[in-house]
Coordinates of C-alpha atoms in Angstrom, one line a residue:
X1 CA 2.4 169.5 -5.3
X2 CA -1.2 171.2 -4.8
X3 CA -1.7 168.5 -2.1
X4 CA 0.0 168.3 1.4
X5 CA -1.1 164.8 1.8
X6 CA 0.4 164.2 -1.8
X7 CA 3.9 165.5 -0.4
X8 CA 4.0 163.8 2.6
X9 CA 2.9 160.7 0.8
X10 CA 5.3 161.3 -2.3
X11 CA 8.3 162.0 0.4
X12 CA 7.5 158.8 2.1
X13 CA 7.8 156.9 -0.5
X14 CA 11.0 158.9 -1.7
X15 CA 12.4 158.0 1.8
X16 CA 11.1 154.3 1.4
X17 CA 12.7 154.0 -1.8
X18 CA 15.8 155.4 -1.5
X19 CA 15.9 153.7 2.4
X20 CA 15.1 150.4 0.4
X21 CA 18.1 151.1 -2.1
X22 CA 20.4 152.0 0.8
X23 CA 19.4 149.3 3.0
X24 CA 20.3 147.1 -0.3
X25 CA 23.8 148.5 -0.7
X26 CA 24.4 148.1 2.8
X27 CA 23.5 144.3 2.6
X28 CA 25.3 143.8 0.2
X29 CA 28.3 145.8 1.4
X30 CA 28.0 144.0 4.6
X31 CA 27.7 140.5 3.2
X32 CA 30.9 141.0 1.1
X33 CA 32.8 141.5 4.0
X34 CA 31.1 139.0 5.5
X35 CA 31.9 136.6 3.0
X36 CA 35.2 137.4 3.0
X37 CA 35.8 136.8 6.9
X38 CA 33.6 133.8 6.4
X39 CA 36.0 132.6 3.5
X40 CA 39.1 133.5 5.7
X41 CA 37.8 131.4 8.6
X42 CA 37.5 128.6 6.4
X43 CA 40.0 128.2 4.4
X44 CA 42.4 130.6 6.8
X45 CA 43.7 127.7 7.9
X46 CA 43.8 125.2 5.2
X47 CA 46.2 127.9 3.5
X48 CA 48.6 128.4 6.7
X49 CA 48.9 124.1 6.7
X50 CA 48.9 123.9 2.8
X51 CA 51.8 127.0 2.7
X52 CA 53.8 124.7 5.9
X53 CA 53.9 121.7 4.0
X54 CA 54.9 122.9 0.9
X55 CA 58.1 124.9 2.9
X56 CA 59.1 121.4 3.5
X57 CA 59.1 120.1 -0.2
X58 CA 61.4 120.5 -2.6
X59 CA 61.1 122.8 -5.1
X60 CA 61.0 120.6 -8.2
X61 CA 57.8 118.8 -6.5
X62 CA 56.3 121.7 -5.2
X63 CA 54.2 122.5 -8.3
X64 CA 53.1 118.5 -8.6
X65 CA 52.1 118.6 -5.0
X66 CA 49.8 121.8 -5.5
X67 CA 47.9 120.7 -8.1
X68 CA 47.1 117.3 -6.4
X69 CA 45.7 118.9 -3.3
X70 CA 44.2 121.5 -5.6
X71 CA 42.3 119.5 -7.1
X72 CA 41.3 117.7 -4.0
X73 CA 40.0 120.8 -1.9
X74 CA 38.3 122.7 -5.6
X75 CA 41.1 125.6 -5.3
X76 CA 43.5 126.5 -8.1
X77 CA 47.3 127.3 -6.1
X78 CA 49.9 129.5 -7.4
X79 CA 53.5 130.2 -6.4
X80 CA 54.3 134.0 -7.0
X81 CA 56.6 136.7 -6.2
X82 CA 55.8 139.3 -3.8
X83 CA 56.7 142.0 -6.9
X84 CA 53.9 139.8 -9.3
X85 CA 51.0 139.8 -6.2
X86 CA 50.3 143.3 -7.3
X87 CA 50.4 144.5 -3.2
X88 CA 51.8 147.2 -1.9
X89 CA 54.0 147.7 0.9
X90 CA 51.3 148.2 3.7
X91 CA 49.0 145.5 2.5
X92 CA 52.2 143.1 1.9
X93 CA 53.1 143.9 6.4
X94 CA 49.4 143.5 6.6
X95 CA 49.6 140.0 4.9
X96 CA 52.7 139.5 7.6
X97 CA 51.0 140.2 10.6
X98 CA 47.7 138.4 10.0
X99 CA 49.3 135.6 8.0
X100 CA 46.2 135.4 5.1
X101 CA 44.6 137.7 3.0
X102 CA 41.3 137.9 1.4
X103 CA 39.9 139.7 -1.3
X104 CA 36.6 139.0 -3.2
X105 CA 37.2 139.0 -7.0
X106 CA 33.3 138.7 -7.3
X107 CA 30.1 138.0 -5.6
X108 CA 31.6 134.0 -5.7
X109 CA 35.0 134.0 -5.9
X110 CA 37.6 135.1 -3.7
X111 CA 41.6 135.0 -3.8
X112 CA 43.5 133.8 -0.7
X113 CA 47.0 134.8 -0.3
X114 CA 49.3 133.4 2.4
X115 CA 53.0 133.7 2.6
X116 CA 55.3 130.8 1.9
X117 CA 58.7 131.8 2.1
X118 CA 61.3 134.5 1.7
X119 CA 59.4 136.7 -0.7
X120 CA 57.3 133.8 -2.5
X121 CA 53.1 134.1 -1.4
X122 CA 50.8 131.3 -2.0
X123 CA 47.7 132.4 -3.9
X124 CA 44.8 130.5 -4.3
X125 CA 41.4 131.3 -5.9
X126 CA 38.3 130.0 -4.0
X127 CA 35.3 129.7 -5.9
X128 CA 33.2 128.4 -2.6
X129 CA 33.5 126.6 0.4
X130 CA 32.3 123.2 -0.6
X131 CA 31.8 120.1 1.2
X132 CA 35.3 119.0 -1.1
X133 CA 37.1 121.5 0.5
X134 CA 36.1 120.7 3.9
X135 CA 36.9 116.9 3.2
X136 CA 40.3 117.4 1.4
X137 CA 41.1 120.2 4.6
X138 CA 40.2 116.8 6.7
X139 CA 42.1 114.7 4.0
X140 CA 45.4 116.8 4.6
X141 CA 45.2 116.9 7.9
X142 CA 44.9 112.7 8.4
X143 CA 47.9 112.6 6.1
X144 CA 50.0 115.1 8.8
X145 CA 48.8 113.0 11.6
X146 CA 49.5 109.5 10.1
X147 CA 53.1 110.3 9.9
X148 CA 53.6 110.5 13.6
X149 CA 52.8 107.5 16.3
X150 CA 49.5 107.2 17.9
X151 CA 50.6 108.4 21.3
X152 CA 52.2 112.0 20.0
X153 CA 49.0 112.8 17.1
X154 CA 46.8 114.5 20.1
X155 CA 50.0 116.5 20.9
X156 CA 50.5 117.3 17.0
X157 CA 47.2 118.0 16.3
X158 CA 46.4 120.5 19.1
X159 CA 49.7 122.9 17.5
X160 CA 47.9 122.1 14.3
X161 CA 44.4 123.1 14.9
X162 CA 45.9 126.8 16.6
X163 CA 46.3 127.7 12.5
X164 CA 42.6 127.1 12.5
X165 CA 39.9 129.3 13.3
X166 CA 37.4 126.7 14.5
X167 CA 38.1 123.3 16.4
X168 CA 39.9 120.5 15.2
X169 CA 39.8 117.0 17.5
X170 CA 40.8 114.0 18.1
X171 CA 37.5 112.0 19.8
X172 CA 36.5 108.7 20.8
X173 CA 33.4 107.3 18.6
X174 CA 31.3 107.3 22.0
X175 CA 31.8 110.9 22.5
X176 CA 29.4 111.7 19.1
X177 CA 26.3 111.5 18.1
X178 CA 27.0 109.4 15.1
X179 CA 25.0 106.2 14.7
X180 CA 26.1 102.7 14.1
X181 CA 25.9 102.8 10.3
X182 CA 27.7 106.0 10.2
X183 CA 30.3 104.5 12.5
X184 CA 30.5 101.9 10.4
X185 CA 31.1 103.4 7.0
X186 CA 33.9 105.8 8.8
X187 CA 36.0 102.7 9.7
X188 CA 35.6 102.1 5.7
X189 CA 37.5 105.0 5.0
X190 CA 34.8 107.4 4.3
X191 CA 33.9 110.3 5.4
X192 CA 30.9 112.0 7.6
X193 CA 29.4 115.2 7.7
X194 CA 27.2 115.7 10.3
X195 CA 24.2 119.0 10.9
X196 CA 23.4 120.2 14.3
X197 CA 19.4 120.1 14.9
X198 CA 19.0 123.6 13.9
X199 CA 21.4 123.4 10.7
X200 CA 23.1 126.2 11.9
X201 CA 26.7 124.3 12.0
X202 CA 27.9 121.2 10.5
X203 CA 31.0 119.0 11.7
X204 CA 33.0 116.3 9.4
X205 CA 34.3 113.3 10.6
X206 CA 37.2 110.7 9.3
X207 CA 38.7 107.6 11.0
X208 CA 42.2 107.2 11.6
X209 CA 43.1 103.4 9.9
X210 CA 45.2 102.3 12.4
X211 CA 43.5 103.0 16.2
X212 CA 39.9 103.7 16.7
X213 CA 39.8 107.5 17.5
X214 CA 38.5 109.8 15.0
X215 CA 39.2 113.3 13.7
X216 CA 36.4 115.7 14.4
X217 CA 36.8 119.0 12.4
X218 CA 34.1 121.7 13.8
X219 CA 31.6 122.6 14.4
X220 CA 31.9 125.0 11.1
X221 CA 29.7 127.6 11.0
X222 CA 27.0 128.3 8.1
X223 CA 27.0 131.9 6.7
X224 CA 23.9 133.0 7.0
X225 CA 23.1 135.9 4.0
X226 CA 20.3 137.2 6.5
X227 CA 21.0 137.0 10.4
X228 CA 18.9 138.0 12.8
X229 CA 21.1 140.7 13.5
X230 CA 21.7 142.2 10.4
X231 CA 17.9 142.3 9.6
X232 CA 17.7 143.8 12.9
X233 CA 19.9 146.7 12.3
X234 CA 18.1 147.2 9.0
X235 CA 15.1 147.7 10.4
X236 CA 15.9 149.9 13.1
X237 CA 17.4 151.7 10.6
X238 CA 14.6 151.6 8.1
X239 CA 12.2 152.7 11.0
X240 CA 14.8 155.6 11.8
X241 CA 14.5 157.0 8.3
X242 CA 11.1 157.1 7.6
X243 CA 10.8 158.3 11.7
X244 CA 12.8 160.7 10.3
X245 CA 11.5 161.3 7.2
X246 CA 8.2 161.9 8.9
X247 CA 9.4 164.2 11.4
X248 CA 10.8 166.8 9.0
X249 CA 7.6 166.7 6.5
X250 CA 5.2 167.3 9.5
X251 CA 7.7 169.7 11.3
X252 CA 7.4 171.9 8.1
X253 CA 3.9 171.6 8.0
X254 CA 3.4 172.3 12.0
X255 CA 5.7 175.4 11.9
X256 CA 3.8 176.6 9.1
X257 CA 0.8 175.7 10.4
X258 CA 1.6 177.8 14.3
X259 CA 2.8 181.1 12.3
X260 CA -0.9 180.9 10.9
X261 CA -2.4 180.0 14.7
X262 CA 0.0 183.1 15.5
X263 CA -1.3 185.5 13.0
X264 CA -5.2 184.2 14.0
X265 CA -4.6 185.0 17.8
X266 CA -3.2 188.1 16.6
X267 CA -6.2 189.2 14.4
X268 CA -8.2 188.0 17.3
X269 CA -6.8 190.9 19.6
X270 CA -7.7 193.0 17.4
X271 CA -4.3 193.2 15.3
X272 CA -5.9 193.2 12.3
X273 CA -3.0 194.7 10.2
X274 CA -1.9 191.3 10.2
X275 CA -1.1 189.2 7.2
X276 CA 0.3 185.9 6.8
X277 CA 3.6 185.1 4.1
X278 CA 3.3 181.6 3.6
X279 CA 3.8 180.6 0.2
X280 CA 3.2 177.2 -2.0
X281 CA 0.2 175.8 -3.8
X282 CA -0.2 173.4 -1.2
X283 CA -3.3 173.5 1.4
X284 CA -1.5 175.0 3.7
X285 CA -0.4 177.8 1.3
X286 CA -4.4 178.0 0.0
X287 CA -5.4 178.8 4.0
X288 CA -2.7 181.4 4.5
X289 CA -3.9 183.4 0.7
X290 CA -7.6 182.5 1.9
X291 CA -7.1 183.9 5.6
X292 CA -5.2 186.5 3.8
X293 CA -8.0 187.6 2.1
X294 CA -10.8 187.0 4.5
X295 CA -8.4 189.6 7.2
X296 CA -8.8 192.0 4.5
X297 CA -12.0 192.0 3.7
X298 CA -12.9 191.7 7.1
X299 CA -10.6 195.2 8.0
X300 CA -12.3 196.8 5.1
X301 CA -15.7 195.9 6.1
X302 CA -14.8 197.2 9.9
X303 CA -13.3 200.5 8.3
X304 CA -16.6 200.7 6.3
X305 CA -18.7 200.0 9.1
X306 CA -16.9 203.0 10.9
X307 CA -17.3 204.9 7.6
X308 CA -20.8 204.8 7.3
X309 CA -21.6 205.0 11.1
X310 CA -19.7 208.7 10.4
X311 CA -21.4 209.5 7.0
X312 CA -24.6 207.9 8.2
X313 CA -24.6 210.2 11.4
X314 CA -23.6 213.1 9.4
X315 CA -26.2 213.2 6.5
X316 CA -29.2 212.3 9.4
X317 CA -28.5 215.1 11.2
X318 CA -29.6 217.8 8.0
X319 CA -32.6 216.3 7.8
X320 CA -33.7 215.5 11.5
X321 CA -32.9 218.9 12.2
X322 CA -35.2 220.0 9.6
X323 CA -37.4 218.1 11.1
X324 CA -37.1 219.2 14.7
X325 CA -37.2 223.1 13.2
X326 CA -40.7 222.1 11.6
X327 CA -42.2 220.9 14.7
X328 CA -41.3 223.9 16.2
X329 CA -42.9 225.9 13.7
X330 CA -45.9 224.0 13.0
X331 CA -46.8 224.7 16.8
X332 CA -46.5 228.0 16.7
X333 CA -48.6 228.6 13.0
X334 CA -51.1 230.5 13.5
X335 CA -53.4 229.6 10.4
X336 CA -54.0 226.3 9.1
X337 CA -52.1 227.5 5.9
X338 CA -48.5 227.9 7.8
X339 CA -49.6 224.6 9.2
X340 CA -49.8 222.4 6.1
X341 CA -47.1 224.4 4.4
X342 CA -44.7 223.2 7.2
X343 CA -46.5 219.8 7.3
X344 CA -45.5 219.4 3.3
X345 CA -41.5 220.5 4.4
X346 CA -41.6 218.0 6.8
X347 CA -43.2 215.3 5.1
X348 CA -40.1 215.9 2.4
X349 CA -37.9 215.7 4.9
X350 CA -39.0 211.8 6.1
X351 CA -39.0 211.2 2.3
X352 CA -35.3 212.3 2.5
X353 CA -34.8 210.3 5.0
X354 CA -36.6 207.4 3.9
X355 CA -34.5 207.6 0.5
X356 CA -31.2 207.8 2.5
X357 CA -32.5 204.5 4.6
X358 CA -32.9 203.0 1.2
X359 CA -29.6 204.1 -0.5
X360 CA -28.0 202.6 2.9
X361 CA -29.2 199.5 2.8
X362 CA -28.6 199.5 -0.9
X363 CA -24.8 199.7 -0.5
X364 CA -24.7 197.7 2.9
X365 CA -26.2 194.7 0.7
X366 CA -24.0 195.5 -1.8
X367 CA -20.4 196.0 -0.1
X368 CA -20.8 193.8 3.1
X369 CA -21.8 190.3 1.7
X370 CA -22.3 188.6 -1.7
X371 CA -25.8 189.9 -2.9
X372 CA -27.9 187.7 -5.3
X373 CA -27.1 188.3 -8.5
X374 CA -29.0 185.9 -10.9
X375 CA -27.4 186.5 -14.6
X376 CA -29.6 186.8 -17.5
X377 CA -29.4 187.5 -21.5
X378 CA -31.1 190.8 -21.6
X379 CA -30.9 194.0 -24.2
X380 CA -28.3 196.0 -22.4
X381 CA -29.2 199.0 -24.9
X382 CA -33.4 199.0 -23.7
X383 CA -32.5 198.7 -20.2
X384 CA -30.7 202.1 -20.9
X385 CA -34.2 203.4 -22.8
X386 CA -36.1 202.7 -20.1
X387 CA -33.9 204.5 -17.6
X388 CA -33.8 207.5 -20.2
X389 CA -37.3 207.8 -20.5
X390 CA -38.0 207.2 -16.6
X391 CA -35.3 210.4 -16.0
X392 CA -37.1 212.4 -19.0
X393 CA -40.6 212.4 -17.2
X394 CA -39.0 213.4 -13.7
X395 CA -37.3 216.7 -14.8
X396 CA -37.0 218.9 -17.9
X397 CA -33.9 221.2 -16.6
X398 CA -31.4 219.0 -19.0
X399 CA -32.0 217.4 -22.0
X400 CA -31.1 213.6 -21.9
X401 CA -30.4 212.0 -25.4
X402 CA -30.2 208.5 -26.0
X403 CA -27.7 207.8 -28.6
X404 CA -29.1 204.0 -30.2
X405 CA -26.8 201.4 -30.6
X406 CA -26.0 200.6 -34.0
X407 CA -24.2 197.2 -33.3
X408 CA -26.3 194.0 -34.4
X409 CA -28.8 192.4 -32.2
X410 CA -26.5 189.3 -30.8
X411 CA -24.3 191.9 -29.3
X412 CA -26.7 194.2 -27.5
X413 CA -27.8 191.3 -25.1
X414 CA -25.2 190.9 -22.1
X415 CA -25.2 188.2 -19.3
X416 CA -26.4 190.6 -16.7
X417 CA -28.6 191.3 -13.5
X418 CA -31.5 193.5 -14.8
X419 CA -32.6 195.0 -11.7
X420 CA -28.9 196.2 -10.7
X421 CA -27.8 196.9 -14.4
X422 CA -30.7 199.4 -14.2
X423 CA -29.9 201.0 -10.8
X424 CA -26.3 201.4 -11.8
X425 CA -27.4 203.3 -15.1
X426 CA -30.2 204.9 -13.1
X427 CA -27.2 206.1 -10.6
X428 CA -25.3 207.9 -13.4
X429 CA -28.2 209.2 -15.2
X430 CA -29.2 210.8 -12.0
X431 CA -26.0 212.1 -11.0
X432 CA -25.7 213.5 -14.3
X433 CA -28.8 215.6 -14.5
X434 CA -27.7 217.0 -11.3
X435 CA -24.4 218.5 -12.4
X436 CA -24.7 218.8 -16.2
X437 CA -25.6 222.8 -17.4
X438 CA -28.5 221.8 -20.4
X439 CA -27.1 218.2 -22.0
X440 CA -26.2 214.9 -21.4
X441 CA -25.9 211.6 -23.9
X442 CA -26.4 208.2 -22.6
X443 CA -25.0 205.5 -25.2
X444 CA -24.1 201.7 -25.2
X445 CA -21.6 199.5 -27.4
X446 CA -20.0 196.6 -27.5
X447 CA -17.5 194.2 -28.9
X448 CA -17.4 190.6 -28.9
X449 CA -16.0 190.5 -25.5
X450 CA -17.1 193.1 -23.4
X451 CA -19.8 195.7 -22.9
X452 CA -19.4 199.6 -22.4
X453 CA -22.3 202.0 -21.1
X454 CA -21.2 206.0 -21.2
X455 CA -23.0 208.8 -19.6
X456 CA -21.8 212.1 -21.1
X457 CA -22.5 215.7 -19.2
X458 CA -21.4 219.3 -20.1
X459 CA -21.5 220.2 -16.1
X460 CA -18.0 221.3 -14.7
X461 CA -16.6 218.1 -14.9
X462 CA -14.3 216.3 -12.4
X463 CA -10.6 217.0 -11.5
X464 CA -8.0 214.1 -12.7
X465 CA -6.8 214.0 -8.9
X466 CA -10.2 213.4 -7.1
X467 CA -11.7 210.4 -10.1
X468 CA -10.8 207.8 -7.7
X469 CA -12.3 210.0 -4.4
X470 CA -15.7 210.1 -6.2
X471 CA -16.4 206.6 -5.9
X472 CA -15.9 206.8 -1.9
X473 CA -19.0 206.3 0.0
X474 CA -20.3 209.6 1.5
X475 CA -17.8 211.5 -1.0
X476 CA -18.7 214.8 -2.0
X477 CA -16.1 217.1 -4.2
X478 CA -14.8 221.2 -2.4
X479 CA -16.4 222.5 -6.6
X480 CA -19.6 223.2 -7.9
X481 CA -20.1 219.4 -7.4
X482 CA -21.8 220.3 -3.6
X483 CA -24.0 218.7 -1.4
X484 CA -26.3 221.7 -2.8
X485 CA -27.0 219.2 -5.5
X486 CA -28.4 216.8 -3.4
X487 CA -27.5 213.2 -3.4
X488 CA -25.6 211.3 -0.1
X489 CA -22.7 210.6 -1.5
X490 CA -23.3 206.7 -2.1
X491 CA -24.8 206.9 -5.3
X492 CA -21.8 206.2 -7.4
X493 CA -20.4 203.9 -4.4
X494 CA -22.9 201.5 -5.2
X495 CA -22.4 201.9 -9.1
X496 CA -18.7 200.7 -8.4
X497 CA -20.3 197.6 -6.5
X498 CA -22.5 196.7 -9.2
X499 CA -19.7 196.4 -11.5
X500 CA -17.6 194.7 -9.2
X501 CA -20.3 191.7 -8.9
X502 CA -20.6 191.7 -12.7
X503 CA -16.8 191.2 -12.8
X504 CA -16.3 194.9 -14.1
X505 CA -15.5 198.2 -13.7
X506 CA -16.7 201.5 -13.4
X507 CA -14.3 204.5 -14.7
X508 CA -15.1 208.2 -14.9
X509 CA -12.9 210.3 -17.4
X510 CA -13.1 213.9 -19.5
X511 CA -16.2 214.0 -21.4
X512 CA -16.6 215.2 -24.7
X513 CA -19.6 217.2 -24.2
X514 CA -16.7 219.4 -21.4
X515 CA -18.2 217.8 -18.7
X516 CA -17.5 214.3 -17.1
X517 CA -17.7 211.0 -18.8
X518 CA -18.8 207.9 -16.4
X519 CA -18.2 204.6 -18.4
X520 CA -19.2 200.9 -16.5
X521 CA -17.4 198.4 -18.3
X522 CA -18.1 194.4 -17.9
X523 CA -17.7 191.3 -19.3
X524 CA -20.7 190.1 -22.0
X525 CA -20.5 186.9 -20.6
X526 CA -20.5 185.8 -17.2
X527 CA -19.7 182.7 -15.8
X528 CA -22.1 180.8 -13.8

């Protein structure tokens, strides 16, 4: 992504999603297991007193008996073999040592196994825990009792209610919160469920028909599919996750972040060989390249600065010397002839200076900052007359031909900025009548795409190893290329400039003419 904030966002919602999707497996993991204990508390002990009873019966009216009470608590019972339950040997001593086994055949069902005897298990398949189960487990559990006096059922009942994993009582009608009506209708023969005040448990209650004490099963407990608890843990853990989701995102970004506040301290001091490798498209990434390049052009402007305090100090000192000498000979002339002949020397020497001022300047504006360069259609091969023509009437040592342009119209006119266009030409015209033996040829061309100015000499031309040298500032070449020629040294400096603000380049190259070729080459149009 191009965007940090569209990362951390798109990861927080990864994290949300996939926490969400977790968190849903986990529920539903959890409440599977939770249903099963649930299921086991329930009918845990329903099985144990349904497997005792039947241990007593015989076999013949074992099968008759089962699908009775089946049918009465909503469960379908099976006698099976311990080969046929499909367990293996560690869950079958499992089964031993807790006495009941439950496993969920579905998100509703679940089948109970219990052993019997010998190597027979009792299987039943619950499909819920229903208020008929609950009454046909109170049902089977009156039937025990009734076959034993009134003075021992307390007794018998207490070793019943340990199979049971929730209480089982014998109580006086007093000792409830029933009302009369519901008292009433239990000493009918029917049977009462009762809900705490906050739902969260529910007893059942059934008379005994011969004494007036009844049989209080509970309080059973309500699964609840979303306890406080559990919704608790979720959202810790939720809040964990995205914590931590968070904390790696913007640990990335802070670490990234300090090795750029490193390398900015560093450049700071005065370390300004440093660079920052930080890659990505993101923000963070755009800063690093950005900073990248602003420590680099910043070093290059300081190393140009140094530059030109060296060449500037260096080409002042010709003329101020000349200077200096004239002075001393204009006070000692003796006729007012000597006088104005030094006078003229000197006054070319502050026109020397006054050039070199300007040609300083020139490049400053050109290599420090981003001049104004306002982009215009103009006839790229008149600019080029005019700079012929302007060259023809200040010397007549070396003949400067214009070669025309034979292209159409459309593609003589360029996107460029006149007054530059022209000093760049007016640069290499120059510096080609100062070097060139009796010719040079100035021409223009073009294809649909870019433009192409050549300036041709027949001087002594310019070694292969020094054409990237001779666009230095305050360059000058060991050959016949001297300072004796004149110039500073920045003329083609600020050539290379121009043609780096009109998205170009300039080149220099073997001439035709034996001399040395300078070609600018740039784009015909610019964008704006």
């Amino acid at each position: 992504m191009s965007s940090i904030f569209l990362r951390i966002y798109g990861g927080l919602l990864f994290t949300l999603v996939l926490v969400a999707v977790l968190s849903g497996i986990s529920v539903t993991l959890i409440n599977g297991m939770r249903q099963a204990e649930y299921r086991e508390d329930m009918v845990g002990g329903t099985f144990r007193l349904i497997a005792e009873t039947v241990a007593t019966l015989p076999e013949a009216e074992r099968k008759l008996w089962l699908e009775d009470w089946g049918k009465r608590l909503a469960i379908s019972f099976e006698l099976v073999s311990q080969e046929d339950s499909g367990l293996n040997q560690d869950q079958l001593e499992s089964l031993k040592s807790k006495g009941i086994r439950v496993r969920m055949l579905d998100q509703s069902k679940a089948l109970v196994i219990t052993p019997l005897e010998g190597d027979t298990l009792l299987e039943g398949v619950v499909s819920s825990i229903s208020e008929q189960t609950a009454s046909g487990t109170l049902s089977l559990l009156k039937a025990k009792l009734m076959r034993f006096p009134e003075a021992h059922r307390a007794e018998k009942l207490k070793e019943l209610s340990a199979t049971f994993s929730y209480p089982v009582h014998l109580v006086e009608p007093y000792q409830t919160r029933l009302l009369p009506i519901q008292r009433e209708q239990l000493q009918k023969g029917s049977m009462m469920m009762l809900l705490d005040d906050e739902a969260q448990t529910v007893s059942i209650y059934t008379s005994l028909p011969d004494e007036s004490r009844l049989i209080r099963m509970g309080p059973l407990g309500l699964l609840n599919p979303y306890p406080f608890k559990l919704m608790l843990t979720i959202g810790l853990f939720v809040l964990t996750s995205l914590s931590l989701a968070i904390y790696i995102l913007v640990r990335g970004m802070e670490k990234r972040l300090r090795k750029l506040e490193r390398a900015a301290t560093r450049f700071s001091r005065g370390d300004f060989d440093v660079r920052v490798s930080l890659h990505g498209a993101d923000s963070i990434g755009r800063l690093a390249r950005a900073f990248n390049a602003m420590a680099g052009h910043i070093q290059r402007l300081l190393s140009l600065q140094k530059e030109m305090i060296r060449g500037v100090s260096h080409e002042l000192r010709t003329p101020v010397a000349r200077l200096r000498f004239g002075l001393d000979l204009v006070a000692d002339a003796q006729t007012r002839a000597e006088r104005d002949h030094q006078l003229e020397g000197m006054d070319k020497d502050i026109q020397e200076l006054d050039n070199l001022v300007d040609e300083i300047l020139t490049y400053a504006n050109l290599e420090q900052g981003a001049p104004e360069i306002r982009f215009k259609r103009h006839d790229v091969d008149k600019v080029i007359s005019q700079v012929v023509d302007e060259h023809k009437r200040l010397q007549d040592r070396v003949a400067i031909e214009h070669i025309p342009c034979n292209i159409l119209d459309p593609r003589r006119f360029a996107d460029i900025d006149r007054r530059y266009m022209h000093r760049a030409i007016q640069n290499l015209v120059g510096n080609a009548c100062r070097y060139a033996d009796s010719k040079l040829e100035v021409r223009f061309s073009a294809t649909q795409d870019t433009c192409r100015v050549d300036v041709d000499d027949d001087g002594p031309g310019i070694p292969e190893d020094q054409w990237d040298r001779v666009f230095s500032a305050f360059s000058r070449l060991d050959d016949s290329r001297t300072r004796k020629s004149g110039g500073y040294g920045l003329g083609l400096s600020i050539v290379r400039r121009i043609m780096y603000w009109h998205n170009g380049r300039a080149m220099v190259s073997h001439s035709p003419l034996g001399g040395a070729r300078f070609s600018l080459v740039w784009p015909r149009k610019q964008r704006r």
